[in-house]
Short mmCIF file of C-alpha atoms and ligand atoms in Angstrom, two decimals:
data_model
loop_
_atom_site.label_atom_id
_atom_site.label_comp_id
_atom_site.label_asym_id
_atom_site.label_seq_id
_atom_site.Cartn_x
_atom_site.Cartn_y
_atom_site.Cartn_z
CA UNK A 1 165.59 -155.75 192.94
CA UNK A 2 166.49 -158.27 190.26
CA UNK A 3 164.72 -156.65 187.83
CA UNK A 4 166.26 -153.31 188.01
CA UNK A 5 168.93 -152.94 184.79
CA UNK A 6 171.93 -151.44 185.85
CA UNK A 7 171.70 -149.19 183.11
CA UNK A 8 168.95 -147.99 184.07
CA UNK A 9 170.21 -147.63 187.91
CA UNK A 10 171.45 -143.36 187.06
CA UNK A 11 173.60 -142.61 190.02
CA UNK A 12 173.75 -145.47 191.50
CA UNK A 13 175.71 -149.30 191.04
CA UNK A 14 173.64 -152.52 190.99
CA UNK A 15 174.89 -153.49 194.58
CA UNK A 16 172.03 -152.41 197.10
CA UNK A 17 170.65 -149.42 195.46
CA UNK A 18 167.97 -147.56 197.68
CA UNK A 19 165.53 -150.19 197.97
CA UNK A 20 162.60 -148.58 195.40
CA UNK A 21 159.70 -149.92 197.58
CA UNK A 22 161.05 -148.60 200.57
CA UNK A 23 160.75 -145.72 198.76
CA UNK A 24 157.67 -146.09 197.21
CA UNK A 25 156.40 -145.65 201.25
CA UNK A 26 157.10 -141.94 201.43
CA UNK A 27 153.98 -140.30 200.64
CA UNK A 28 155.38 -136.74 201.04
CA UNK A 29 153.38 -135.67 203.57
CA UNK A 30 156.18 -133.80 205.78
CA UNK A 31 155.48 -134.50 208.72
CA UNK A 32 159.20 -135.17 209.09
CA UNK A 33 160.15 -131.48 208.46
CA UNK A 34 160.24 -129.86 211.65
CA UNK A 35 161.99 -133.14 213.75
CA UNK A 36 165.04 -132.84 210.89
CA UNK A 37 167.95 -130.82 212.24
CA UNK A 38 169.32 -129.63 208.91
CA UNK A 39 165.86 -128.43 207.92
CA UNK A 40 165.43 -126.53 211.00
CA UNK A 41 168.74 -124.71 210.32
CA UNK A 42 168.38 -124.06 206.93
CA UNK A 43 164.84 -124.34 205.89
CA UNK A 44 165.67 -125.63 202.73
CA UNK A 45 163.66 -128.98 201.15
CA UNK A 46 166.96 -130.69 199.90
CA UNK A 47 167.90 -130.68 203.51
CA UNK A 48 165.17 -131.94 204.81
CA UNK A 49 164.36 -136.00 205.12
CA UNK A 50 161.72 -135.72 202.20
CA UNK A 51 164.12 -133.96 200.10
CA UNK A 52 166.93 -136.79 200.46
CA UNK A 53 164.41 -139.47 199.59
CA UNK A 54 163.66 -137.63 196.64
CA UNK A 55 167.10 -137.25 195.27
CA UNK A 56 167.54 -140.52 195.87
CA UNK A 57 164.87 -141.51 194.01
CA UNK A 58 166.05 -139.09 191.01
CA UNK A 59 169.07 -141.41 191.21
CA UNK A 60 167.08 -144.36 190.44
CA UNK A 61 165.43 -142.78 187.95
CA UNK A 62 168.91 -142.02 185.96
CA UNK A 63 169.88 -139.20 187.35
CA UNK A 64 174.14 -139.62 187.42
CA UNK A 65 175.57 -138.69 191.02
CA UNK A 66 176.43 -135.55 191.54
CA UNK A 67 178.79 -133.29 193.85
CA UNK A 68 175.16 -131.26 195.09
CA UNK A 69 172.87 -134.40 195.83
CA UNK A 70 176.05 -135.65 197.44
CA UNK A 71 176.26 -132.37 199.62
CA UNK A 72 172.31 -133.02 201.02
CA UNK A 73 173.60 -136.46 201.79
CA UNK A 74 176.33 -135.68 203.50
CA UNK A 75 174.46 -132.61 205.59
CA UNK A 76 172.04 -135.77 206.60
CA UNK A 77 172.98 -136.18 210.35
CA UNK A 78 171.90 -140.01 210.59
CA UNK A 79 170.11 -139.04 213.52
CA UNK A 80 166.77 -140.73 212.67
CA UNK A 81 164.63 -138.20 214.16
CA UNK A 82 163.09 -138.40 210.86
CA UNK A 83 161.81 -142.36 211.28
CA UNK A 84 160.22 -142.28 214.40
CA UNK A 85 157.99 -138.82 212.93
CA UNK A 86 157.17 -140.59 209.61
CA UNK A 87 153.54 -141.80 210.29
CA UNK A 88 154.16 -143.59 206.60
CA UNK A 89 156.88 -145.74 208.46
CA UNK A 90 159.78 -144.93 205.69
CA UNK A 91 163.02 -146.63 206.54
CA UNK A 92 165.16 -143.96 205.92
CA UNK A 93 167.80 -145.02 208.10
CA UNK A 94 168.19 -148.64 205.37
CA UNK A 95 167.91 -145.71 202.81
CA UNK A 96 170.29 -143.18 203.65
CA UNK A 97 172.75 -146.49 204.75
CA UNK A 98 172.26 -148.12 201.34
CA UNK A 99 173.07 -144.58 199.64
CA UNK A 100 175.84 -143.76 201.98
CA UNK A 101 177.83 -147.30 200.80
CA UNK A 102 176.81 -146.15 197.11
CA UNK A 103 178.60 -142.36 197.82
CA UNK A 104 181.31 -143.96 198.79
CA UNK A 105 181.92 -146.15 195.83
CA UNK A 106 180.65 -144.33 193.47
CA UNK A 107 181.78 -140.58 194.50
CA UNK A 108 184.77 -139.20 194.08
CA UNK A 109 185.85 -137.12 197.00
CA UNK A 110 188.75 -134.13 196.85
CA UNK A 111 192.04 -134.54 198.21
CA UNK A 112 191.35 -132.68 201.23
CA UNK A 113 188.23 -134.85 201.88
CA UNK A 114 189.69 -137.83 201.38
CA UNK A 115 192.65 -136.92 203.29
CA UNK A 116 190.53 -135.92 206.52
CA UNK A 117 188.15 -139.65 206.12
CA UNK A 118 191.36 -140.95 206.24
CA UNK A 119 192.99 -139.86 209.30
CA UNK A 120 189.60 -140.29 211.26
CA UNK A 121 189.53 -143.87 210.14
CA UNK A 122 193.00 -144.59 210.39
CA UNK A 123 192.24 -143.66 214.46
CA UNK A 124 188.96 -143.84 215.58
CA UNK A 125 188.38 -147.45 215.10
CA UNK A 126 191.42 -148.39 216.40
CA UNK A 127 191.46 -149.11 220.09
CA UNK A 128 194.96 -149.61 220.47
CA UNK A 129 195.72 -146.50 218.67
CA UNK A 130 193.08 -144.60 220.77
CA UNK A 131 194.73 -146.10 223.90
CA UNK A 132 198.48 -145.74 222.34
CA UNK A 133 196.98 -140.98 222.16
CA UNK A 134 196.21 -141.58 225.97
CA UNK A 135 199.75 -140.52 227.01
CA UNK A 136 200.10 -137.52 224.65
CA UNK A 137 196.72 -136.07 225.20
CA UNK A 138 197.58 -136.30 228.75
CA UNK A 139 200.51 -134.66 228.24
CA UNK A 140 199.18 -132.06 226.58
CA UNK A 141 196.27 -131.27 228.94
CA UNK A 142 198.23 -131.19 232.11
CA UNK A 143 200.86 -128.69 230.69
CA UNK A 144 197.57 -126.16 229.41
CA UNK A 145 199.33 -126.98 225.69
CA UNK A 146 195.80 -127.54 224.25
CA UNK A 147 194.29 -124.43 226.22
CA UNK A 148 196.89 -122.44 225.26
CA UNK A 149 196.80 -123.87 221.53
CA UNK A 150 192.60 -122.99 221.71
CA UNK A 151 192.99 -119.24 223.10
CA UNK A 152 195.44 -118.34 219.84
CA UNK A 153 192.89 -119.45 217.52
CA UNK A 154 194.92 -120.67 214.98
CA UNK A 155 194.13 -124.49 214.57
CA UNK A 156 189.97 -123.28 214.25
CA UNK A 157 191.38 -120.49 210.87
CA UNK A 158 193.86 -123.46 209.86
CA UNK A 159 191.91 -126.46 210.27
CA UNK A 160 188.33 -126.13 211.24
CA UNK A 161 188.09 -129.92 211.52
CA UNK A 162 191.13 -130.65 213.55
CA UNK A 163 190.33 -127.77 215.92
CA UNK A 164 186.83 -129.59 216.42
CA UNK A 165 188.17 -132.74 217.05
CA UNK A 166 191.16 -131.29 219.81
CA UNK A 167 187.62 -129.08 221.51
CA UNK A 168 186.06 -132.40 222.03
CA UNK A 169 188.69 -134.33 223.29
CA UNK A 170 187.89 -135.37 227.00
CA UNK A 171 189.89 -134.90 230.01
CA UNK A 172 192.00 -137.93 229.98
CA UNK A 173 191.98 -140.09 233.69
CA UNK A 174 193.59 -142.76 234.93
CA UNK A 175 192.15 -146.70 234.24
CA UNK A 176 192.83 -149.80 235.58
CA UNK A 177 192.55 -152.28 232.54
CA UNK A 178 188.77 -154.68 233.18
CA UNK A 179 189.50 -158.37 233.74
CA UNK A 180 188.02 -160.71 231.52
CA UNK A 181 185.63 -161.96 233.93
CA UNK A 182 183.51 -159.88 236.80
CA UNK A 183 181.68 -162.24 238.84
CA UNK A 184 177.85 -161.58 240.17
CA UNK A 185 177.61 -160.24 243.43
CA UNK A 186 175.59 -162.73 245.22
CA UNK A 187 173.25 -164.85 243.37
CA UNK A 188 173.73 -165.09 239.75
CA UNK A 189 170.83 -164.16 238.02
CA UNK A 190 172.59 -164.25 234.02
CA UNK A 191 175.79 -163.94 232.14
CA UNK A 192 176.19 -161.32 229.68
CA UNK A 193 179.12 -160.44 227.69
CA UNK A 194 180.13 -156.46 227.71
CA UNK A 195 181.11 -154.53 224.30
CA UNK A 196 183.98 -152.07 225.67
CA UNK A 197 183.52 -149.89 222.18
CA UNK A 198 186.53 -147.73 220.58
CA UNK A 199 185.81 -144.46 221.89
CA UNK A 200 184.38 -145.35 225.10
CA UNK A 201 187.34 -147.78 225.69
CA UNK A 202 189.93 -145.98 225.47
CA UNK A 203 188.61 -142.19 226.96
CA UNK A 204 185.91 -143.27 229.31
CA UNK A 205 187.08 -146.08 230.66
CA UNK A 206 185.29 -145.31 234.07
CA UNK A 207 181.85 -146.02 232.40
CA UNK A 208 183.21 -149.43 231.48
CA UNK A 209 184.13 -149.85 234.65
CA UNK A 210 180.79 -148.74 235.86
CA UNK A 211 178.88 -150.18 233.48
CA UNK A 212 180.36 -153.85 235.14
CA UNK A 213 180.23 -153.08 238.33
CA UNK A 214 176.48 -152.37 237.95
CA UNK A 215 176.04 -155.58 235.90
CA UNK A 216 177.46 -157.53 238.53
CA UNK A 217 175.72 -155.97 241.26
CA UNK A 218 172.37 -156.55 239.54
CA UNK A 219 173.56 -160.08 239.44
CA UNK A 220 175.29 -161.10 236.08
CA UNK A 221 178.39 -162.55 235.78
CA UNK A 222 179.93 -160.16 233.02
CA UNK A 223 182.21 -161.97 230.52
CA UNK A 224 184.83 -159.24 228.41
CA UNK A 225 186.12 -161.16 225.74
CA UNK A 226 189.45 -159.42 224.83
CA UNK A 227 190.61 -158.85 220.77
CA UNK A 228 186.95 -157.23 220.46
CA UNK A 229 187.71 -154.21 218.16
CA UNK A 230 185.48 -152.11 216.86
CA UNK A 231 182.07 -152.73 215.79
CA UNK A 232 182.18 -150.51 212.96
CA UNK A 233 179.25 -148.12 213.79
CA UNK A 234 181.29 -145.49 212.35
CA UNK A 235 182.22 -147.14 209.60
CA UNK A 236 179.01 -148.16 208.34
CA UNK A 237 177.08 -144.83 208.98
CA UNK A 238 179.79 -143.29 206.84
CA UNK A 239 179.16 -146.10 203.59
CA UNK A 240 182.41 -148.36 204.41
CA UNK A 241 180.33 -151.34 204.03
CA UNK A 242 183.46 -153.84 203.47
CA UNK A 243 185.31 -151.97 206.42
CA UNK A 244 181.81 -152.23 208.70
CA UNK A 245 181.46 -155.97 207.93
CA UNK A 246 185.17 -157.13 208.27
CA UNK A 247 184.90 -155.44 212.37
CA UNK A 248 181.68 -157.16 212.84
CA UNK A 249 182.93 -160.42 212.12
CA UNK A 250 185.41 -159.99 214.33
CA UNK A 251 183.19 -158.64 217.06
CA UNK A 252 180.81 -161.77 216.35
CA UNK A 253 184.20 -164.14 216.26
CA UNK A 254 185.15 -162.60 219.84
CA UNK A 255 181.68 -163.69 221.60
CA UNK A 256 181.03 -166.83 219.45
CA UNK A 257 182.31 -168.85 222.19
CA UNK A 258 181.66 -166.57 225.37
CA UNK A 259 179.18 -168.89 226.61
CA UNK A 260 176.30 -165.49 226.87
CA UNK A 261 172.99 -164.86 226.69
CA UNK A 262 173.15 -161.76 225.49
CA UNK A 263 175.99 -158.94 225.16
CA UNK A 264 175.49 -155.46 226.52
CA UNK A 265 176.73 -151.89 225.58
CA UNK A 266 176.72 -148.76 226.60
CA UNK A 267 177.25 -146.61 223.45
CA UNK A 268 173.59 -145.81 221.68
CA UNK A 269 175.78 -145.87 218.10
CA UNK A 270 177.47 -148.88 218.81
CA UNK A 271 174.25 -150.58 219.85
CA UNK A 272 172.00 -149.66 217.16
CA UNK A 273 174.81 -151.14 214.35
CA UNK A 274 175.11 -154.33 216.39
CA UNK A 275 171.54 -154.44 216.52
CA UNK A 276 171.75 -154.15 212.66
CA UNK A 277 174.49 -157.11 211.93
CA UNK A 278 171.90 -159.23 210.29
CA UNK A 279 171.67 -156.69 207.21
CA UNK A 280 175.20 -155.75 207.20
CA UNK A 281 176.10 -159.74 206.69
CA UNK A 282 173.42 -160.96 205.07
CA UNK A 283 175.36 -161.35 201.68
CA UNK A 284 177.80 -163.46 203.78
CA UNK A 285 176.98 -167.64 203.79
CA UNK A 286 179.27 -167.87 206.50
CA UNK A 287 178.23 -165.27 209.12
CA UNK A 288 174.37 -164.74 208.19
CA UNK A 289 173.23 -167.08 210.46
CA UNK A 290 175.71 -166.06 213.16
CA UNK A 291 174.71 -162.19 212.54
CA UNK A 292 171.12 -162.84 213.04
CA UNK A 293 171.80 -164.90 216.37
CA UNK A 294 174.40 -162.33 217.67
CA UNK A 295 171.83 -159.54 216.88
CA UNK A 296 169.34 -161.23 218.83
CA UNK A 297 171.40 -161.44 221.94
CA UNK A 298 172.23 -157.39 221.95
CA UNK A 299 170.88 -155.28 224.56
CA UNK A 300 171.80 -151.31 225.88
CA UNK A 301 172.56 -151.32 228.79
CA UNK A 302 169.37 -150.20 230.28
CA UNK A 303 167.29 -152.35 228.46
CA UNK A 304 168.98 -155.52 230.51
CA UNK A 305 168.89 -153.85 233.51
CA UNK A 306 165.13 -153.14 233.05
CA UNK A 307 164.81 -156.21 231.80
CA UNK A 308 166.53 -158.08 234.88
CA UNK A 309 164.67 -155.50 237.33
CA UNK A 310 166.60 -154.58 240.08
CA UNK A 311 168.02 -156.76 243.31
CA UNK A 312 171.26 -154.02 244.16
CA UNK A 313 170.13 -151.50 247.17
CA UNK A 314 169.49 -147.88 245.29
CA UNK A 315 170.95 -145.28 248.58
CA UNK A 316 169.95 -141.44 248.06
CA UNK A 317 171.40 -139.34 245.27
CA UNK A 318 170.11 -135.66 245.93
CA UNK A 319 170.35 -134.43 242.44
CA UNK A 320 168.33 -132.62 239.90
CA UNK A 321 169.16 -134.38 236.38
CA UNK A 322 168.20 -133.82 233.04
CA UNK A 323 168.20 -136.58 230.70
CA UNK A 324 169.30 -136.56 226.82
CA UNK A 325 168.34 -138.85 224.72
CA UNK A 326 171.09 -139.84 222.27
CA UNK A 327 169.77 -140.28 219.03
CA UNK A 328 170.78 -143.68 218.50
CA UNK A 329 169.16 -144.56 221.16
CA UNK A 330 165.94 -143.24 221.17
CA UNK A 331 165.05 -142.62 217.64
CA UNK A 332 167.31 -145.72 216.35
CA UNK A 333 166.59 -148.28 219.11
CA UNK A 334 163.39 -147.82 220.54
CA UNK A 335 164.58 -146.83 224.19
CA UNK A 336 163.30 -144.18 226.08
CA UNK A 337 161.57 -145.16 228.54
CA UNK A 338 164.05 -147.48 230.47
CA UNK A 339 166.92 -145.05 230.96
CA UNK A 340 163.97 -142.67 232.52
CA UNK A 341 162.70 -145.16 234.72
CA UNK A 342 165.85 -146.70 235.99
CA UNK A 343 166.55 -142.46 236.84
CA UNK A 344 163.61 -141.79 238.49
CA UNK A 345 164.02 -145.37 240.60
CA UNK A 346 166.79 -143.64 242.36
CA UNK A 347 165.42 -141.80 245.55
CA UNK A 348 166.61 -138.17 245.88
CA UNK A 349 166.91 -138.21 241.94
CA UNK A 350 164.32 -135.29 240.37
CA UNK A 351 163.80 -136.30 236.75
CA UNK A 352 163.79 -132.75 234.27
CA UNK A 353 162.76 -133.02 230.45
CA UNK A 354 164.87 -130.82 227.78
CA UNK A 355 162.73 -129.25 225.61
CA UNK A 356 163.33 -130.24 221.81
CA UNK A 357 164.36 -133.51 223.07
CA UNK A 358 163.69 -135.33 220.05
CA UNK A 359 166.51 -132.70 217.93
CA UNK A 360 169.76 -134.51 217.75
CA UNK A 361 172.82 -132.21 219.58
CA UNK A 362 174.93 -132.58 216.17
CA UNK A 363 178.08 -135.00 217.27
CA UNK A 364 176.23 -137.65 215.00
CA UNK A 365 179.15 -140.20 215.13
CA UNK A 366 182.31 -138.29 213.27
CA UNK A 367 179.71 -135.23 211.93
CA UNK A 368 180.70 -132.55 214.40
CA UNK A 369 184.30 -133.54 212.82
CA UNK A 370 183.67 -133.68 209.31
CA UNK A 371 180.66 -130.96 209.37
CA UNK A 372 181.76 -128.38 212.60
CA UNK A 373 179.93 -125.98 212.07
CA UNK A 374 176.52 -127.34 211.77
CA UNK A 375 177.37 -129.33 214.60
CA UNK A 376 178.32 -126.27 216.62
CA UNK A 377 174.98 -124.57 215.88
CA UNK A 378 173.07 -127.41 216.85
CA UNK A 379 175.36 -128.23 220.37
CA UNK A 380 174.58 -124.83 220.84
CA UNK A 381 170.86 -124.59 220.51
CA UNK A 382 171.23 -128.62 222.81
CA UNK A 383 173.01 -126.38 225.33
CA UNK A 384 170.49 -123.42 225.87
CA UNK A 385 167.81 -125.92 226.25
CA UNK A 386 169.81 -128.20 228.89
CA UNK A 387 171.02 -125.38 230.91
CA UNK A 388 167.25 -123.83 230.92
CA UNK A 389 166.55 -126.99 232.61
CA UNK A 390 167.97 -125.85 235.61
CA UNK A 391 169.56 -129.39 236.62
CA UNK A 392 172.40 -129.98 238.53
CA UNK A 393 173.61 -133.04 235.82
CA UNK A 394 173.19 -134.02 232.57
CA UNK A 395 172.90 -137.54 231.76
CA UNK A 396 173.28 -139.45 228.49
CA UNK A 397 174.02 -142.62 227.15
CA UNK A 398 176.25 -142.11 224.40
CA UNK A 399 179.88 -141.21 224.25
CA UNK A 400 179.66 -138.33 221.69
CA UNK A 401 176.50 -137.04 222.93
CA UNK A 402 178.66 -136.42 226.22
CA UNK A 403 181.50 -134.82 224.33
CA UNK A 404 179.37 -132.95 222.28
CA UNK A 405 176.94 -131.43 225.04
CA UNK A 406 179.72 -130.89 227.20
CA UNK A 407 181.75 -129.14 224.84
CA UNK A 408 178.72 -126.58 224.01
CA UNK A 409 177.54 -126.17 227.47
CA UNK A 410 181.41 -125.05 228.85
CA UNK A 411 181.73 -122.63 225.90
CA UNK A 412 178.55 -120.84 226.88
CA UNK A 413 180.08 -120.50 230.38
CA UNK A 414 178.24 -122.66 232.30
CA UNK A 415 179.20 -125.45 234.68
CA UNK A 416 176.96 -128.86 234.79
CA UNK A 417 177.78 -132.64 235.83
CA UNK A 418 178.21 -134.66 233.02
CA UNK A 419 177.61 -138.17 233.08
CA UNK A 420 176.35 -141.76 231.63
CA UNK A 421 173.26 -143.52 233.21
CA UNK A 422 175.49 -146.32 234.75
CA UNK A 423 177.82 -143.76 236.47
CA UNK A 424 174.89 -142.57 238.60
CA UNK A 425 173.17 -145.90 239.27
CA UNK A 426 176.72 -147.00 240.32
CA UNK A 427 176.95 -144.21 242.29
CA UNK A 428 173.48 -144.92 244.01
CA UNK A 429 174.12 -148.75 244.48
CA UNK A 430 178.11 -147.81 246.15
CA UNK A 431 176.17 -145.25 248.34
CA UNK A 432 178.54 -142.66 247.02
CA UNK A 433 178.04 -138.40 247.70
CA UNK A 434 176.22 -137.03 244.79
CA UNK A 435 179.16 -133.99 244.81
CA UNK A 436 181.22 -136.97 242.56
CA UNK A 437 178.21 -136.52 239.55
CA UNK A 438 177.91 -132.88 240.43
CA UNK A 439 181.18 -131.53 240.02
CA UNK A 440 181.68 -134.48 237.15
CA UNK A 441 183.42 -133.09 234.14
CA UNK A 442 184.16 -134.65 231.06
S1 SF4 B 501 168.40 -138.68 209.78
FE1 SF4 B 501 168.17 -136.75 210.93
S2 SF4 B 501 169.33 -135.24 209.71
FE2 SF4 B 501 169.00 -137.02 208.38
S3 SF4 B 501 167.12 -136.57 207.25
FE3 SF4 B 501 166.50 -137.75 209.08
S4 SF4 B 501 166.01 -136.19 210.63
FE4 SF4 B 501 167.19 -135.16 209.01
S1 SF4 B 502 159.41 -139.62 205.12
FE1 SF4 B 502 157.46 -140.06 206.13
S2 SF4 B 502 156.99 -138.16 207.25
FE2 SF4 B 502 158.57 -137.64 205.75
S3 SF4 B 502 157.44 -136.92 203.95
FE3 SF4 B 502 157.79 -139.13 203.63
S4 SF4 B 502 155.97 -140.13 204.45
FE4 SF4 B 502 155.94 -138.03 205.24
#
């Protein structure tokens, strides 16, 4: 990199340009066409991974920014459907990362655009704020407000983007707040710390909750350091590198002296930027070494469990369940086979596949916000394959991926259980009725 002049750097500063090696490896072969959600909507080679690694390398080559190689960025879902297809082995998700932080500095966005990044960021990673729009949002659901506010139709002519964000907000339950410790049941086997995430936090608390009791049933003690914060998954896949690394100090501060051996979550975007905290920080003297050690201590939540193999009785779930594979997860992290087998371990359960599996559903973090109606095509197309399924629940292991699905699958008219891995192996350890993950809406 030290050799590139930053004259001759086009559309792009001299901090962390797309690396030109790692784009060097694309040999243009397109084999990462048909996995690329934007391509299969539009057909159109600037929407397609190829395309995006060649405007980024037109960039390089002096090409200034501009608003329509900003535009293919910005279609990009982030899904990285694209880097487990490339035979070639292209890093596009360091790419598109590296040019997303560059967009951001180097782009100016309009005052609608900027407005709208705003007020996401001035919530979402906030989970005292999240926690502080409990009330309201409760408010508003149990008086039919928001239903009433959807049938009129006016918030989706006004404010496409708002009236996204109010369709995918969850039904908002009761929580008990987690202690800081939850012992092992029985023989302690390892301690773990446990990520409680922004999103997840604050508007599925019962997966938390789940999420430990399972952990502690396999036998971990399960430390929750409190003052966590956000990790700054959405930050970072949306180019606010300072933003990202200032939360994943914190997050890195918060365990430093947890006493784990490694720290679990259950988001797939969470996990995949925490599994990623060695390049965010690597600039940083003071928290490279840290990053790299954290990073080696994350694990989702079924990776640990596989890992630890299982002690907790499994009792019969009768159920039929799909199973989605979140993006992050998958195509990001590696992990497909776990959540699959720690399913299928559970007697009663029947294990279905969705066909186009590998094609992300389009929530993508804060894209089915910023981008509805892409999103909405692509929750659609999710939801005709789910439902074709035939299963009586869908389970996922991502947050958004719930929202998103669920959202898509209740505007077609249909009616399917909705739930996270850990809900139903919690459900299976307790001995609960399988009519809880059934009827389970989100
Ligand atoms: S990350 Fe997903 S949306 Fe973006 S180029 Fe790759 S496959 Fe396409
Ligand atoms: S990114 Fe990989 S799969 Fe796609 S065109 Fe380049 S080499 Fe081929």
């Amino acid at each position: 990199m030290a050799d590139i002049d930053i004259r001759q750097l086009g559309a792009f500063d001299e901090q962390h340009p797309p690396d030109q090696q790692l784009l060097d490896d694309c040999v243009h072969c397109g084999f990462c066409l048909p996995t690329c959600p934007t391509y299969l909507l539009w057909g159109e080679e600037m929407d397609s991974p190829r395309g995006r690694l060649y405007l980024m390398k037109e960039g390089l080559e002096g090409e200034p920014m501009s608003d329509s190689m900003v535009q293919h960025w910005d279609n990009c879902l982030g899904c990285m459907s694209c880097v487990t297809a490339c035979p070639s082995g292209v890093r596009y998700d360091t790419l598109i990362e590296q040019t997303r932080a560059q967009v951001e500095r180097n782009h100016p966005r309009t005052p609608r655009e900027k407005a709208l990044r705003s007020l996401i960021f001035a919530i979402f990673p906030h989970p005292k704020r999240l926690r502080a729009m409990r009330g309201p949002l409760r408010l508003l659901q149990r008086t039919g407000l928001d239903r009433r506010l959807r049938q009129t139709g006016l918030l989706e002519r006004m404010a496409p983007h708002l009236a996204a964000m109010e369709r995918l907000t969850p039904t908002i339950t009761e929580a008990a707040p987690l202690p800081e410790l939850v012992p092992a049941a029985g023989e302690r086997r390892a301690v773990v710390g446990m990520l409680t995430g922004c999103v997840q936090g604050a508007f599925f608390p019962g997966v938390n909750a789940a999420t430990a009791r399972v952990l502690a049933a396999e036998g971990c003690d399960v430390v929750i350091p409190p003052g966590q914060g956000c990790c700054g998954a959405l930050s970072v896949h949306n180019g606010r590198e300072k933003e990202a690394q200032t939360y994943a100090r914190r997050i890195i501060d918060a365990f430093e002296h947890a006493g784990v051996e490694h720290v679990v979550i259950n988001a797939a975007g969470c996990g995949s930027t925490l599994k990623d905290y060695a390049r965010l920080l690597a600039d940083d003297p003071l928290y490279a070494a840290k990053a790299e050690e954290f990073e080696g201590k994350v694990r989702d939540i079924a990776e640990i469990l596989d890992e630890l193999g299982p002690v907790a009785e499994r009792h019969p779930l009768d159920l039929t369940v799909a199973y989605h594979d979140a993006c992050h997860l998958a195509h990001a992290q590696g992990v497909r086979t776990q959540p699959r087998a720690l399913l299928k371990a559970v007697p009663g359960i029947e294990l279905r596949e969705i066909a186009e599996g590998e094609i992300c559903c389009g929530s993508a973090g804060i894209y089915n916000i910023l981008n509805p109606e892409p999103a909405r095509e692509l929750g659609e197309r999710k939801a005709r394959n789910i439902v074709a399924t035939g299963a009586d629940v869908l389970v996922t292991a991502n947050p958004g991926c719930l929202l998103q699905v669920a959202s898509a699958i209740t505007a077609q008219g249909h009616q399917l259980g909705m739930a996270h891995l850990v809900e139903v192996l919690d459900a299976s350890i307790s001995g609960s009725s399988p009519e809880g993950l059934r009827h389970r809406t989100i």
